């Protein structure tokens, strides 16, 4: 995965980076990681999980029946860990550039001035 990750994908992979989780736990973790900004709906989450499984970034590592329904537990694959690490590096470079630019005083202010 060489293109920029969408935020929900980044958050789902991050939620799985430290331990496997089932769907509801992933939804809770994404909400916490995003400071409450991202609330994945059930259909959106499971669509994303299916896509990430097809892409080889996550895998189903366990399945159990809870209250008559299948509960799958998902884990990051080595490829998923590599993709997440690559995205973290990309974000770090971008953050560094932004921080540097904001710390450097503008040489000539043009706020509100258009030629």
Short mmCIF file of N, CA and C in Angstrom, two decimals:
data_model
loop_
_atom_site.label_atom_id
_atom_site.label_comp_id
_atom_site.label_asym_id
_atom_site.label_seq_id
_atom_site.Cartn_x
_atom_site.Cartn_y
_atom_site.Cartn_z
N UNK A 1 0.86 -1.17 0.00
CA UNK A 1 0.00 0.00 0.00
C UNK A 1 0.90 1.23 0.00
N UNK A 2 0.98 1.92 -1.15
CA UNK A 2 1.86 3.06 -1.26
C UNK A 2 1.10 4.38 -1.21
N UNK A 3 -0.19 4.35 -1.42
CA UNK A 3 -0.96 5.58 -1.38
C UNK A 3 -1.33 5.94 0.05
N UNK A 4 -1.74 7.18 0.22
CA UNK A 4 -2.14 7.68 1.53
C UNK A 4 -3.35 6.90 2.04
N UNK A 5 -3.30 6.52 3.30
CA UNK A 5 -4.42 5.80 3.91
C UNK A 5 -5.51 6.79 4.31
N UNK A 6 -6.73 6.38 4.15
CA UNK A 6 -7.84 7.16 4.68
C UNK A 6 -7.81 7.01 6.20
N UNK A 7 -8.29 8.03 6.90
CA UNK A 7 -8.22 8.02 8.36
C UNK A 7 -8.89 6.80 8.99
N UNK A 8 -10.09 6.38 8.55
CA UNK A 8 -10.68 5.19 9.18
C UNK A 8 -9.80 3.94 9.05
N UNK A 9 -9.17 3.76 7.90
CA UNK A 9 -8.27 2.62 7.69
C UNK A 9 -7.09 2.72 8.64
N UNK A 10 -6.49 3.89 8.72
CA UNK A 10 -5.37 4.12 9.63
C UNK A 10 -5.77 3.80 11.07
N UNK A 11 -6.94 4.24 11.47
CA UNK A 11 -7.39 4.02 12.84
C UNK A 11 -7.69 2.54 13.11
N UNK A 12 -8.30 1.85 12.15
CA UNK A 12 -8.58 0.42 12.34
C UNK A 12 -7.28 -0.36 12.47
N UNK A 13 -6.32 -0.09 11.59
CA UNK A 13 -5.03 -0.78 11.68
C UNK A 13 -4.31 -0.45 12.99
N UNK A 14 -4.40 0.80 13.41
CA UNK A 14 -3.79 1.20 14.68
C UNK A 14 -4.45 0.49 15.84
N UNK A 15 -5.77 0.34 15.78
CA UNK A 15 -6.51 -0.36 16.84
C UNK A 15 -6.05 -1.80 16.98
N UNK A 16 -5.57 -2.38 15.89
CA UNK A 16 -5.12 -3.78 15.91
C UNK A 16 -3.61 -3.93 16.11
N UNK A 17 -2.90 -2.81 16.19
CA UNK A 17 -1.43 -2.87 16.26
C UNK A 17 -0.91 -3.50 17.54
N UNK A 18 -1.62 -3.35 18.65
CA UNK A 18 -1.09 -3.88 19.90
C UNK A 18 -1.72 -5.21 20.33
N UNK A 19 -2.91 -5.52 19.78
CA UNK A 19 -3.52 -6.82 20.11
C UNK A 19 -4.71 -7.07 19.20
N UNK A 20 -5.05 -8.35 18.98
CA UNK A 20 -6.24 -8.68 18.20
C UNK A 20 -7.50 -8.19 18.92
N UNK A 21 -8.52 -7.86 18.13
CA UNK A 21 -9.78 -7.38 18.70
C UNK A 21 -10.94 -7.84 17.83
N UNK A 22 -12.11 -7.96 18.44
CA UNK A 22 -13.33 -8.24 17.69
C UNK A 22 -13.94 -6.90 17.26
N UNK A 23 -14.93 -6.97 16.39
CA UNK A 23 -15.48 -5.78 15.77
C UNK A 23 -15.89 -4.68 16.71
N UNK A 24 -16.69 -5.01 17.73
CA UNK A 24 -17.16 -3.97 18.66
C UNK A 24 -15.99 -3.32 19.39
N UNK A 25 -15.00 -4.12 19.77
CA UNK A 25 -13.82 -3.57 20.45
C UNK A 25 -13.02 -2.66 19.51
N UNK A 26 -13.00 -3.00 18.22
CA UNK A 26 -12.33 -2.14 17.23
C UNK A 26 -13.06 -0.81 17.15
N UNK A 27 -14.40 -0.84 17.10
CA UNK A 27 -15.19 0.40 17.04
C UNK A 27 -14.89 1.28 18.25
N UNK A 28 -14.83 0.69 19.43
CA UNK A 28 -14.54 1.46 20.64
C UNK A 28 -13.13 2.03 20.61
N UNK A 29 -12.18 1.23 20.16
CA UNK A 29 -10.79 1.68 20.11
C UNK A 29 -10.61 2.81 19.11
N UNK A 30 -11.27 2.71 17.95
CA UNK A 30 -11.19 3.78 16.94
C UNK A 30 -11.75 5.07 17.51
N UNK A 31 -12.86 4.98 18.21
CA UNK A 31 -13.45 6.17 18.82
C UNK A 31 -12.47 6.79 19.82
N UNK A 32 -11.84 5.96 20.64
CA UNK A 32 -10.88 6.46 21.63
C UNK A 32 -9.65 7.06 20.96
N UNK A 33 -9.09 6.35 19.97
CA UNK A 33 -7.90 6.84 19.27
C UNK A 33 -8.14 8.19 18.59
N UNK A 34 -9.35 8.40 18.11
CA UNK A 34 -9.66 9.63 17.39
C UNK A 34 -10.18 10.74 18.30
N UNK A 35 -10.17 10.50 19.59
CA UNK A 35 -10.69 11.50 20.52
C UNK A 35 -12.18 11.73 20.34
N UNK A 36 -12.88 10.68 19.88
CA UNK A 36 -14.32 10.76 19.69
C UNK A 36 -14.76 11.33 18.35
N UNK A 37 -13.81 11.71 17.50
CA UNK A 37 -14.17 12.29 16.19
C UNK A 37 -14.70 11.26 15.21
N UNK A 38 -14.18 10.04 15.28
CA UNK A 38 -14.56 9.01 14.31
C UNK A 38 -15.38 7.93 15.02
N UNK A 39 -16.63 7.81 14.59
CA UNK A 39 -17.53 6.77 15.10
C UNK A 39 -17.94 5.90 13.93
N UNK A 40 -17.34 4.74 13.83
CA UNK A 40 -17.64 3.85 12.71
C UNK A 40 -18.97 3.15 12.94
N UNK A 41 -19.82 3.18 11.94
CA UNK A 41 -21.06 2.42 12.01
C UNK A 41 -20.74 0.96 11.72
N UNK A 42 -21.61 0.10 12.19
CA UNK A 42 -21.37 -1.34 12.06
C UNK A 42 -21.13 -1.75 10.61
N UNK A 43 -22.00 -1.33 9.70
CA UNK A 43 -21.85 -1.69 8.29
C UNK A 43 -20.55 -1.17 7.69
N UNK A 44 -20.19 0.05 8.05
CA UNK A 44 -18.95 0.65 7.57
C UNK A 44 -17.74 -0.12 8.08
N UNK A 45 -17.77 -0.46 9.37
CA UNK A 45 -16.66 -1.19 9.96
C UNK A 45 -16.47 -2.55 9.29
N UNK A 46 -17.56 -3.32 9.17
CA UNK A 46 -17.41 -4.67 8.62
C UNK A 46 -17.06 -4.64 7.14
N UNK A 47 -17.52 -3.62 6.42
CA UNK A 47 -17.08 -3.45 5.03
C UNK A 47 -15.58 -3.19 4.97
N UNK A 48 -15.10 -2.33 5.87
CA UNK A 48 -13.66 -2.02 5.92
C UNK A 48 -12.86 -3.25 6.33
N UNK A 49 -13.36 -4.00 7.32
CA UNK A 49 -12.64 -5.21 7.75
C UNK A 49 -12.56 -6.22 6.62
N UNK A 50 -13.65 -6.42 5.89
CA UNK A 50 -13.62 -7.35 4.74
C UNK A 50 -12.60 -6.90 3.70
N UNK A 51 -12.56 -5.59 3.42
CA UNK A 51 -11.61 -5.05 2.44
C UNK A 51 -10.18 -5.25 2.93
N UNK A 52 -9.92 -4.98 4.20
CA UNK A 52 -8.57 -5.14 4.74
C UNK A 52 -8.12 -6.59 4.76
N UNK A 53 -9.06 -7.51 4.99
CA UNK A 53 -8.75 -8.95 4.90
C UNK A 53 -8.37 -9.29 3.46
N UNK A 54 -9.17 -8.83 2.49
CA UNK A 54 -8.87 -9.10 1.07
C UNK A 54 -7.52 -8.53 0.66
N UNK A 55 -7.16 -7.39 1.22
CA UNK A 55 -5.88 -6.75 0.90
C UNK A 55 -4.71 -7.41 1.63
N UNK A 56 -4.99 -8.31 2.55
CA UNK A 56 -3.94 -9.00 3.28
C UNK A 56 -3.34 -8.20 4.42
N UNK A 57 -4.01 -7.11 4.83
CA UNK A 57 -3.48 -6.26 5.89
C UNK A 57 -3.91 -6.73 7.28
N UNK A 58 -5.05 -7.44 7.34
CA UNK A 58 -5.50 -8.04 8.59
C UNK A 58 -5.97 -9.46 8.28
N UNK A 59 -6.14 -10.24 9.34
CA UNK A 59 -6.64 -11.60 9.19
C UNK A 59 -7.61 -11.90 10.32
N UNK A 60 -8.49 -12.86 10.07
CA UNK A 60 -9.36 -13.35 11.14
C UNK A 60 -8.56 -14.39 11.90
N UNK A 61 -8.36 -14.15 13.19
CA UNK A 61 -7.51 -15.07 13.97
C UNK A 61 -8.33 -15.94 14.91
N UNK A 62 -9.61 -15.64 15.09
CA UNK A 62 -10.47 -16.47 15.95
C UNK A 62 -11.92 -16.18 15.61
N UNK A 63 -12.76 -17.18 15.88
CA UNK A 63 -14.19 -16.99 15.70
C UNK A 63 -14.90 -17.80 16.78
N UNK A 64 -15.86 -17.17 17.43
CA UNK A 64 -16.63 -17.84 18.46
C UNK A 64 -18.10 -17.46 18.30
N UNK A 65 -18.97 -18.23 18.85
CA UNK A 65 -20.40 -17.93 18.82
C UNK A 65 -20.77 -17.29 20.16
N UNK A 66 -21.31 -16.07 20.09
CA UNK A 66 -21.74 -15.34 21.28
C UNK A 66 -23.19 -14.94 21.08
N UNK A 67 -24.06 -15.40 21.96
CA UNK A 67 -25.51 -15.13 21.86
C UNK A 67 -26.05 -15.52 20.48
N UNK A 68 -25.58 -16.64 19.98
CA UNK A 68 -26.06 -17.15 18.71
C UNK A 68 -25.49 -16.49 17.47
N UNK A 69 -24.54 -15.58 17.65
CA UNK A 69 -23.94 -14.88 16.51
C UNK A 69 -22.44 -15.11 16.48
N UNK A 70 -21.91 -15.17 15.27
CA UNK A 70 -20.46 -15.36 15.13
C UNK A 70 -19.74 -14.07 15.50
N UNK A 71 -18.72 -14.20 16.32
CA UNK A 71 -17.88 -13.05 16.67
C UNK A 71 -16.48 -13.38 16.18
N UNK A 72 -16.02 -12.58 15.23
CA UNK A 72 -14.68 -12.77 14.69
C UNK A 72 -13.70 -11.83 15.39
N UNK A 73 -12.53 -12.33 15.59
CA UNK A 73 -11.44 -11.52 16.14
C UNK A 73 -10.42 -11.32 15.03
N UNK A 74 -9.99 -10.09 14.87
CA UNK A 74 -9.08 -9.72 13.79
C UNK A 74 -7.72 -9.35 14.34
N UNK A 75 -6.69 -9.60 13.53
CA UNK A 75 -5.32 -9.26 13.91
C UNK A 75 -4.60 -8.66 12.71
N UNK A 76 -3.62 -7.84 12.99
CA UNK A 76 -2.78 -7.25 11.96
C UNK A 76 -1.86 -8.33 11.39
N UNK A 77 -1.69 -8.37 10.09
CA UNK A 77 -0.72 -9.28 9.46
C UNK A 77 0.63 -8.56 9.39
N UNK A 78 1.71 -9.28 9.08
CA UNK A 78 3.00 -8.60 8.88
C UNK A 78 2.90 -7.52 7.80
N UNK A 79 2.14 -7.78 6.74
CA UNK A 79 1.96 -6.78 5.67
C UNK A 79 1.21 -5.57 6.20
N UNK A 80 0.23 -5.81 7.06
CA UNK A 80 -0.53 -4.71 7.65
C UNK A 80 0.34 -3.87 8.57
N UNK A 81 1.20 -4.54 9.33
CA UNK A 81 2.13 -3.82 10.21
C UNK A 81 3.09 -2.97 9.38
N UNK A 82 3.58 -3.52 8.26
CA UNK A 82 4.48 -2.76 7.38
C UNK A 82 3.77 -1.56 6.78
N UNK A 83 2.51 -1.75 6.33
CA UNK A 83 1.74 -0.65 5.74
C UNK A 83 1.48 0.44 6.78
N UNK A 84 1.17 0.03 8.00
CA UNK A 84 0.92 1.00 9.07
C UNK A 84 2.20 1.76 9.40
N UNK A 85 3.32 1.07 9.46
CA UNK A 85 4.60 1.72 9.74
C UNK A 85 4.96 2.71 8.62
N UNK A 86 4.69 2.33 7.36
CA UNK A 86 4.97 3.23 6.23
C UNK A 86 4.11 4.47 6.32
N UNK A 87 2.84 4.31 6.70
CA UNK A 87 1.95 5.47 6.83
C UNK A 87 2.41 6.35 7.99
N UNK A 88 2.86 5.75 9.08
CA UNK A 88 3.37 6.54 10.20
C UNK A 88 4.59 7.36 9.78
N UNK A 89 5.47 6.76 8.97
CA UNK A 89 6.64 7.50 8.47
C UNK A 89 6.20 8.66 7.58
N UNK A 90 5.23 8.41 6.70
CA UNK A 90 4.74 9.46 5.81
C UNK A 90 4.15 10.61 6.62
N UNK A 91 3.35 10.28 7.62
CA UNK A 91 2.75 11.30 8.47
C UNK A 91 3.80 12.07 9.27
N UNK A 92 4.83 11.36 9.72
CA UNK A 92 5.91 12.00 10.48
C UNK A 92 6.63 13.03 9.61
N UNK A 93 6.92 12.68 8.35
CA UNK A 93 7.59 13.61 7.43
C UNK A 93 6.71 14.84 7.21
N UNK A 94 5.42 14.61 7.00
CA UNK A 94 4.50 15.73 6.78
C UNK A 94 4.42 16.61 8.02
N UNK A 95 4.28 15.99 9.19
CA UNK A 95 4.21 16.75 10.44
C UNK A 95 5.48 17.57 10.65
N UNK A 96 6.63 16.98 10.35
CA UNK A 96 7.90 17.69 10.49
C UNK A 96 7.93 18.92 9.58
N UNK A 97 7.47 18.76 8.34
CA UNK A 97 7.45 19.88 7.40
C UNK A 97 6.52 20.99 7.88
N UNK A 98 5.35 20.61 8.36
CA UNK A 98 4.39 21.61 8.87
C UNK A 98 4.98 22.34 10.07
N UNK A 99 5.53 21.58 11.00
CA UNK A 99 6.11 22.17 12.21
C UNK A 99 7.23 23.14 11.87
N UNK A 100 8.11 22.75 10.94
CA UNK A 100 9.20 23.62 10.51
C UNK A 100 8.68 24.91 9.89
N UNK A 101 7.67 24.77 9.02
CA UNK A 101 7.13 25.96 8.36
C UNK A 101 6.46 26.91 9.35
N UNK A 102 5.75 26.36 10.30
CA UNK A 102 5.08 27.21 11.28
C UNK A 102 6.07 27.88 12.23
N UNK A 103 7.20 27.24 12.46
CA UNK A 103 8.21 27.80 13.36
C UNK A 103 9.05 28.88 12.68
N UNK A 104 9.04 28.92 11.34
CA UNK A 104 9.84 29.89 10.59
C UNK A 104 9.00 31.13 10.35
N UNK A 105 9.48 32.30 10.80
CA UNK A 105 8.71 33.52 10.57
C UNK A 105 8.62 33.82 9.06
N UNK A 106 7.47 34.28 8.65
CA UNK A 106 7.27 34.61 7.23
C UNK A 106 8.19 35.78 6.88
N UNK A 107 8.84 35.68 5.72
CA UNK A 107 9.78 36.73 5.31
C UNK A 107 9.04 37.99 4.86
N UNK A 108 7.88 37.83 4.28
CA UNK A 108 7.08 39.00 3.91
C UNK A 108 5.62 38.61 3.99
N UNK A 109 4.96 39.23 4.90
CA UNK A 109 3.56 38.92 5.15
C UNK A 109 2.70 39.43 4.00
N UNK A 110 1.82 38.59 3.54
CA UNK A 110 0.90 39.00 2.47
C UNK A 110 -0.55 38.73 2.88
N UNK A 111 -0.78 38.62 4.16
CA UNK A 111 -2.12 38.32 4.63
C UNK A 111 -3.06 39.43 4.19
N UNK A 112 -4.08 39.05 3.47
CA UNK A 112 -5.10 40.02 3.04
C UNK A 112 -4.66 40.87 1.87
N UNK A 113 -3.49 40.63 1.30
CA UNK A 113 -2.99 41.41 0.18
C UNK A 113 -2.91 40.52 -1.05
N UNK A 114 -3.61 40.90 -2.07
CA UNK A 114 -3.56 40.15 -3.33
C UNK A 114 -3.19 41.10 -4.43
N UNK A 115 -2.31 40.66 -5.29
CA UNK A 115 -1.85 41.52 -6.39
C UNK A 115 -2.74 41.40 -7.58
#
